[in-house]
Amino acid sequence: MTQSRPSLTIDDVPIAWRFDDGDLLFGGLSSVLFWANPSLFRMLSPLVEEIGTDLFRLLVARSSSLGTEEDYRDVVKLGETFEQGFLSWGRLVSMAGWGAFELPAFERAACAATVRVRNAWELRMQAAGGMRWGCPFLQGKVIGIFGHALEQRCWADEHIVSEGAEPVVEFRVHASDRTIEDELHRLRLARLRARQEELTQHMAAAALELRRKDEEVEQKERLIRALSAPILQVWDGVLAVPLVGVLSRERAAPICEELLDRVTSMSATHVLLDLTGLSEVDAAATGQIAAIVSSLRLLGARCAVVGLSPQLARTMVELGNSFAGVRTYQTLADALRQVVGLTRGPARRSF
């Protein structure tokens, strides 16, 4: 089957369609035709939103400048003068819908020029889209072509001089040490520093929040410890410590520390350890109870144990922890009567 290849030539530019292959050849190169808006706009605008206008512009300008050596060598350089060659290139790309190119000023000795593009495709694409990011594609082409022509680094400042039915962009070309690559590097470095600063601030905020939560947890733990083993001043110089539930090493240690601090700060002379509410005591905890008693004795405070059950007493003896010389009472009322001296309590017994 013979492929259908209708073609035409405009200003020496061959244009051919290969319908069977779904291809369009423009100047011998495979090309694609898109509607400026909505197709191209909808394709590019999400990238602008995602990476930002500055980075998007530089990336597009760099990409469009990559083919300018061929543009200059194969088209611009063939003109009798640079001006004629550049305008010939402009007519060529205008047939692809890029816009109408003008060169109002060109001073080779001063490395300066003004390029105007009427109805530029990028402005035309953005006109009805609600977003503006300028003409980085055309800017990259102008920078590249003039750089090859002037044989030195140059830059093209972009100015939108008219936005109406026929939007116009003007590029003012001048010698410069700036390059698209350098600008990309500076922008990426600035973005990296901004991200690092943002990350640092985020980490600082997270650390502050973590400290706040740790303080909240610590405060709650102190409250729980205080509620689970309240240290009560029941008389001048007399403290009572009712212990309930399961007494483990982890729970006994802070109770001991808090109790010793309170004895010192309040100049307490008597401490009543009420074990009536204990349901379970492990081996380590019995050692902690004995340690509490010994520590209180060293501080000069007399300690009495209340509500020592037969099972707990037996466990203490088996583990080698005894309360030798420590008074024990069946109830807290008995201990209070004895310690406060209101009445004489029941017979006392010691371990």
Coordinates of C-alpha atoms in Angstrom, one line a residue:
M1 CA 0.0 0.0 0.0
T2 CA 1.5 3.4 -1.0
Q3 CA 1.7 5.9 1.8
S4 CA -0.1 9.2 1.2
R5 CA 2.4 12.1 1.5
P6 CA 0.8 15.4 0.5
S7 CA 3.3 18.2 0.7
L8 CA 3.9 21.9 -0.1
T9 CA 6.7 24.4 0.1
I10 CA 6.5 27.8 1.6
D11 CA 9.5 30.2 1.5
D12 CA 11.7 27.2 0.6
V13 CA 10.4 25.3 3.7
P14 CA 9.0 21.9 2.8
I15 CA 6.0 20.7 4.7
A16 CA 4.8 17.2 4.3
W17 CA 2.2 15.0 5.9
R18 CA 2.6 11.2 6.3
F19 CA -1.0 10.3 7.1
D20 CA -0.3 6.5 7.2
D21 CA 2.4 7.1 9.9
G22 CA 0.5 10.0 11.6
D23 CA 3.5 12.3 11.2
L24 CA 4.1 15.9 10.1
L25 CA 7.4 16.8 8.6
F26 CA 8.4 20.5 8.9
G27 CA 11.6 21.4 7.2
G28 CA 12.4 17.7 7.0
L29 CA 12.0 17.2 10.7
S30 CA 9.3 15.2 12.4
S31 CA 6.9 17.7 14.1
V32 CA 3.8 17.8 16.2
L33 CA 1.0 20.3 16.0
F34 CA -0.8 21.4 19.2
W35 CA -3.3 24.0 20.0
A36 CA -1.6 26.7 22.0
N37 CA -4.6 26.8 24.3
P38 CA -5.9 24.6 25.7
S39 CA -3.5 21.8 24.8
L40 CA -0.1 23.3 25.4
F41 CA -1.3 25.5 28.3
R42 CA -2.8 22.5 30.1
M43 CA 0.4 20.6 29.5
L44 CA 2.8 23.2 30.9
S45 CA 0.8 25.1 33.6
P46 CA 0.9 22.2 36.1
L47 CA 4.8 22.2 35.8
V48 CA 4.8 25.9 36.5
E49 CA 2.7 25.4 39.6
E50 CA 4.7 22.5 40.8
I51 CA 8.3 23.8 40.5
G52 CA 7.7 27.6 40.5
T53 CA 8.0 30.2 37.7
D54 CA 11.7 31.0 38.1
L55 CA 12.9 27.4 37.9
F56 CA 10.5 26.6 35.1
R57 CA 11.6 29.6 33.0
L58 CA 15.3 28.7 33.4
L59 CA 14.8 25.0 32.5
V60 CA 12.8 25.9 29.4
A61 CA 15.3 28.6 28.3
R62 CA 18.2 26.2 28.7
S63 CA 16.4 23.5 26.7
S64 CA 15.4 25.9 23.9
S65 CA 19.0 27.2 23.7
L66 CA 20.5 23.8 23.1
G67 CA 19.6 23.8 19.4
T68 CA 20.6 27.3 18.6
E69 CA 24.1 26.4 17.3
E70 CA 22.3 24.5 14.4
D71 CA 19.8 27.4 14.0
Y72 CA 22.7 29.9 13.6
R73 CA 24.9 27.6 11.4
D74 CA 22.1 26.3 9.1
V75 CA 19.9 29.4 8.7
V76 CA 21.2 32.6 10.3
K77 CA 24.7 32.4 9.1
L78 CA 23.6 31.9 5.5
G79 CA 22.3 35.5 5.2
E80 CA 24.4 38.2 3.7
T81 CA 24.3 40.0 7.0
F82 CA 23.5 38.8 10.5
E83 CA 20.3 41.0 10.4
Q84 CA 19.1 39.3 7.2
G85 CA 20.0 35.8 8.4
F86 CA 18.2 36.4 11.8
L87 CA 15.1 37.7 10.1
S88 CA 15.2 34.7 7.7
W89 CA 15.3 32.4 10.7
G90 CA 12.4 34.4 12.2
R91 CA 10.3 33.9 9.0
L92 CA 11.0 30.2 9.1
V93 CA 9.9 29.7 12.7
S94 CA 6.9 32.1 12.2
M95 CA 5.5 29.5 9.8
A96 CA 5.4 27.1 12.7
G97 CA 3.4 29.6 14.7
W98 CA 6.1 31.1 16.9
G99 CA 5.2 34.7 16.2
A100 CA 6.4 37.5 13.9
F101 CA 10.0 38.5 14.5
E102 CA 11.5 41.9 14.2
L103 CA 15.0 43.3 14.8
P104 CA 14.6 47.0 15.5
A105 CA 18.2 47.5 16.6
F106 CA 21.5 45.6 16.3
E107 CA 24.9 47.0 17.2
R108 CA 27.6 44.4 16.9
A109 CA 30.4 46.5 18.3
A110 CA 28.4 47.3 21.4
C111 CA 27.1 43.7 21.6
A112 CA 23.5 45.0 21.9
A113 CA 20.3 44.3 20.1
T114 CA 16.5 44.6 20.5
V115 CA 14.3 41.7 19.3
R116 CA 10.5 42.1 19.1
V117 CA 8.2 39.2 18.7
R118 CA 4.6 40.0 17.9
N119 CA 1.9 37.5 18.7
A120 CA 4.5 35.3 20.4
W121 CA 3.2 31.8 20.8
E122 CA 3.9 31.7 24.6
L123 CA 2.0 34.8 25.3
R124 CA -0.8 33.7 23.0
M125 CA -0.9 30.4 24.9
Q126 CA -1.1 32.1 28.2
A127 CA -3.6 34.9 27.2
A128 CA -6.7 32.9 28.1
G129 CA -5.3 30.6 30.7
G130 CA -5.2 32.8 33.7
M131 CA -1.5 32.2 34.4
R132 CA 1.5 34.2 33.2
W133 CA 5.1 33.0 33.1
G134 CA 6.4 35.0 30.1
C135 CA 8.4 33.7 27.1
P136 CA 11.3 31.5 28.4
F137 CA 11.4 29.4 25.2
L138 CA 11.9 32.4 22.9
Q139 CA 14.3 34.0 25.4
G140 CA 16.5 30.9 25.3
K141 CA 16.5 31.0 21.5
V142 CA 17.5 34.6 21.4
I143 CA 20.3 34.2 24.0
G144 CA 21.7 31.2 22.2
I145 CA 21.6 32.7 18.6
F146 CA 23.1 36.0 19.7
G147 CA 25.7 34.3 21.8
H148 CA 26.9 32.4 18.7
A149 CA 26.7 35.5 16.5
L150 CA 28.6 37.7 18.9
E151 CA 30.9 34.9 20.0
Q152 CA 30.6 35.9 23.6
R153 CA 28.3 35.5 26.5
C154 CA 25.2 37.6 26.4
W155 CA 21.8 37.8 28.1
A156 CA 18.3 38.8 26.9
D157 CA 16.2 40.8 29.3
E158 CA 12.5 40.1 28.6
H159 CA 9.9 42.9 28.6
I160 CA 6.2 42.4 27.8
V161 CA 5.4 45.7 26.0
S162 CA 1.9 44.9 25.0
E163 CA -0.8 42.5 26.0
G164 CA -3.9 42.8 23.9
A165 CA -5.3 41.1 20.8
E166 CA -1.7 40.9 19.6
P167 CA 0.7 40.4 22.6
V168 CA 4.2 41.6 22.0
V169 CA 7.4 40.6 23.8
E170 CA 10.7 42.5 23.5
F171 CA 14.1 41.1 24.3
R172 CA 17.0 43.5 25.0
V173 CA 20.2 41.7 24.3
H174 CA 23.5 42.8 25.9
A175 CA 26.9 41.4 26.8
S176 CA 26.8 39.7 30.2
D177 CA 28.7 37.2 32.4
R178 CA 25.4 35.6 33.2
T179 CA 24.6 32.2 31.7
I180 CA 21.5 30.1 31.9
E181 CA 23.5 27.3 33.6
D182 CA 24.9 29.7 36.2
E183 CA 21.4 31.1 36.9
L184 CA 20.1 27.6 37.3
H185 CA 22.9 26.7 39.7
R186 CA 22.2 29.9 41.8
L187 CA 18.5 29.3 41.9
R188 CA 18.9 25.6 42.8
L189 CA 21.4 26.5 45.5
A190 CA 19.0 29.2 46.9
R191 CA 16.1 26.7 46.8
L192 CA 18.3 24.1 48.6
R193 CA 19.3 26.6 51.3
A194 CA 15.6 27.6 51.7
R195 CA 14.6 23.9 52.0
Q196 CA 17.4 23.3 54.6
E197 CA 16.3 26.4 56.6
E198 CA 12.7 25.2 56.4
L199 CA 13.8 21.7 57.5
T200 CA 15.8 23.2 60.3
Q201 CA 12.8 25.2 61.5
H202 CA 10.6 22.2 61.2
M203 CA 13.0 20.1 63.2
A204 CA 13.3 22.8 65.8
A205 CA 9.5 23.1 66.0
A206 CA 9.2 19.3 66.2
A207 CA 11.9 19.1 69.0
L208 CA 10.1 21.9 70.9
E209 CA 6.8 20.0 70.5
L210 CA 8.5 16.8 71.6
R211 CA 9.9 18.5 74.7
R212 CA 6.5 19.9 75.5
K213 CA 4.9 16.5 75.2
D214 CA 7.7 15.0 77.3
E215 CA 7.1 17.6 80.0
E216 CA 3.4 16.8 79.8
V217 CA 4.1 13.1 80.2
E218 CA 6.5 13.7 83.0
Q219 CA 3.9 16.0 84.8
K220 CA 1.2 13.3 84.3
E221 CA 3.6 10.7 85.6
R222 CA 4.3 12.8 88.7
L223 CA 0.6 13.3 89.2
I224 CA 0.0 9.6 88.9
R225 CA 2.8 8.8 91.3
A226 CA 1.4 11.3 93.7
L227 CA -2.1 9.9 93.4
S228 CA -0.9 6.3 93.6
A229 CA 1.2 6.9 96.7
P230 CA 0.2 10.2 98.3
I231 CA 2.4 11.5 101.0
L232 CA 0.1 13.0 103.6
Q233 CA 1.0 15.2 106.5
V234 CA -1.4 13.8 109.2
W235 CA 0.2 15.7 112.1
D236 CA 3.0 18.1 112.8
G237 CA 6.1 16.2 111.9
V238 CA 4.1 13.0 111.0
L239 CA 3.8 11.7 107.4
A240 CA 1.6 8.9 106.2
V241 CA 2.2 7.0 103.0
P242 CA -0.6 4.7 101.9
L243 CA 0.6 2.2 99.3
V244 CA -2.0 0.5 97.1
G245 CA -2.0 -2.0 94.2
V246 CA 1.2 -3.6 92.9
L247 CA 4.5 -2.3 94.2
S248 CA 7.3 -2.8 91.6
R249 CA 10.9 -1.6 91.6
E250 CA 9.9 1.1 89.0
R251 CA 7.1 2.4 91.2
A252 CA 9.0 2.1 94.6
A253 CA 12.1 4.0 93.5
P254 CA 10.4 7.4 92.9
I255 CA 8.2 7.0 96.0
C256 CA 11.3 6.5 98.1
E257 CA 13.0 9.6 96.5
E258 CA 9.9 11.8 97.0
L259 CA 9.4 10.6 100.6
L260 CA 13.0 11.3 101.6
D261 CA 12.8 14.8 100.1
R262 CA 9.5 15.5 101.9
V263 CA 11.0 14.2 105.2
T264 CA 14.0 16.6 104.8
S265 CA 12.0 19.6 103.6
M266 CA 9.3 19.2 106.3
S267 CA 11.6 18.1 109.1
A268 CA 9.3 15.1 109.7
T269 CA 10.1 12.9 112.7
H270 CA 7.7 10.0 112.0
V271 CA 6.6 8.2 108.9
L272 CA 3.8 5.7 108.7
L273 CA 4.1 3.2 105.8
D274 CA 0.5 1.9 105.2
L275 CA 0.8 -1.4 103.3
T276 CA -2.9 -2.3 103.8
G277 CA -3.8 -1.7 100.1
L278 CA -0.9 -3.7 98.6
S279 CA -2.1 -6.6 96.5
E280 CA 1.3 -7.8 95.2
V281 CA 4.9 -7.2 96.0
D282 CA 7.8 -8.6 94.0
A283 CA 11.3 -9.5 95.4
A284 CA 12.8 -6.2 94.2
A285 CA 10.0 -4.2 95.8
T286 CA 10.5 -5.8 99.2
G287 CA 14.1 -4.7 99.0
Q288 CA 12.9 -1.2 98.2
I289 CA 10.6 -1.2 101.3
A290 CA 13.5 -2.2 103.4
A291 CA 15.7 0.4 101.8
I292 CA 13.0 3.1 102.5
V293 CA 13.0 2.1 106.2
S294 CA 16.8 2.2 106.4
S295 CA 17.0 5.5 104.6
L296 CA 14.4 7.1 106.9
R297 CA 16.3 5.8 109.9
L298 CA 19.5 7.5 108.6
L299 CA 17.6 10.8 108.3
G300 CA 16.6 10.5 111.9
A301 CA 12.9 9.8 111.2
R302 CA 11.2 6.9 113.0
C303 CA 9.3 4.6 110.7
A304 CA 6.3 2.5 111.5
V305 CA 4.7 -0.1 109.2
V306 CA 0.9 -0.4 109.1
G307 CA -1.3 -3.3 107.7
L308 CA 1.5 -5.8 107.1
S309 CA -0.3 -9.0 105.9
P310 CA 0.8 -12.5 107.0
Q311 CA 1.6 -13.4 103.4
L312 CA 3.7 -10.3 102.9
A313 CA 5.4 -10.8 106.2
R314 CA 6.3 -14.4 105.3
T315 CA 7.6 -13.2 101.9
M316 CA 9.8 -10.6 103.6
V317 CA 11.3 -13.2 105.9
E318 CA 11.9 -15.7 103.1
L319 CA 13.7 -13.0 101.1
G320 CA 15.8 -12.0 104.1
N321 CA 14.2 -8.6 104.5
S322 CA 13.0 -7.9 108.0
F323 CA 11.9 -4.9 109.9
A324 CA 14.0 -5.4 113.0
G325 CA 13.3 -2.6 115.5
V326 CA 10.5 -1.2 113.4
R327 CA 7.1 -0.8 115.0
T328 CA 4.1 -2.4 113.2
Y329 CA 0.4 -1.8 113.6
Q330 CA -2.7 -3.4 112.3
T331 CA -4.4 -0.2 111.3
L332 CA -3.5 3.4 110.6
A333 CA -5.7 4.5 113.5
D334 CA -3.6 2.4 115.9
A335 CA -0.4 3.9 114.6
L336 CA -1.7 7.5 114.8
R337 CA -2.9 7.0 118.3
Q338 CA 0.5 5.8 119.3
V339 CA 2.6 8.3 117.4
V340 CA 0.5 11.3 118.2
G341 CA 0.2 10.2 121.8
L342 CA -3.6 10.5 122.1
T343 CA -4.1 7.1 123.6
R344 CA -2.0 4.0 124.0
G345 CA -2.4 1.6 121.1
P346 CA -2.6 -2.2 121.2
A347 CA 0.4 -4.3 122.0
R348 CA 3.2 -3.8 119.6
R349 CA 5.3 -6.4 117.9
S350 CA 8.6 -6.1 116.0
F351 CA 10.3 -8.0 113.3

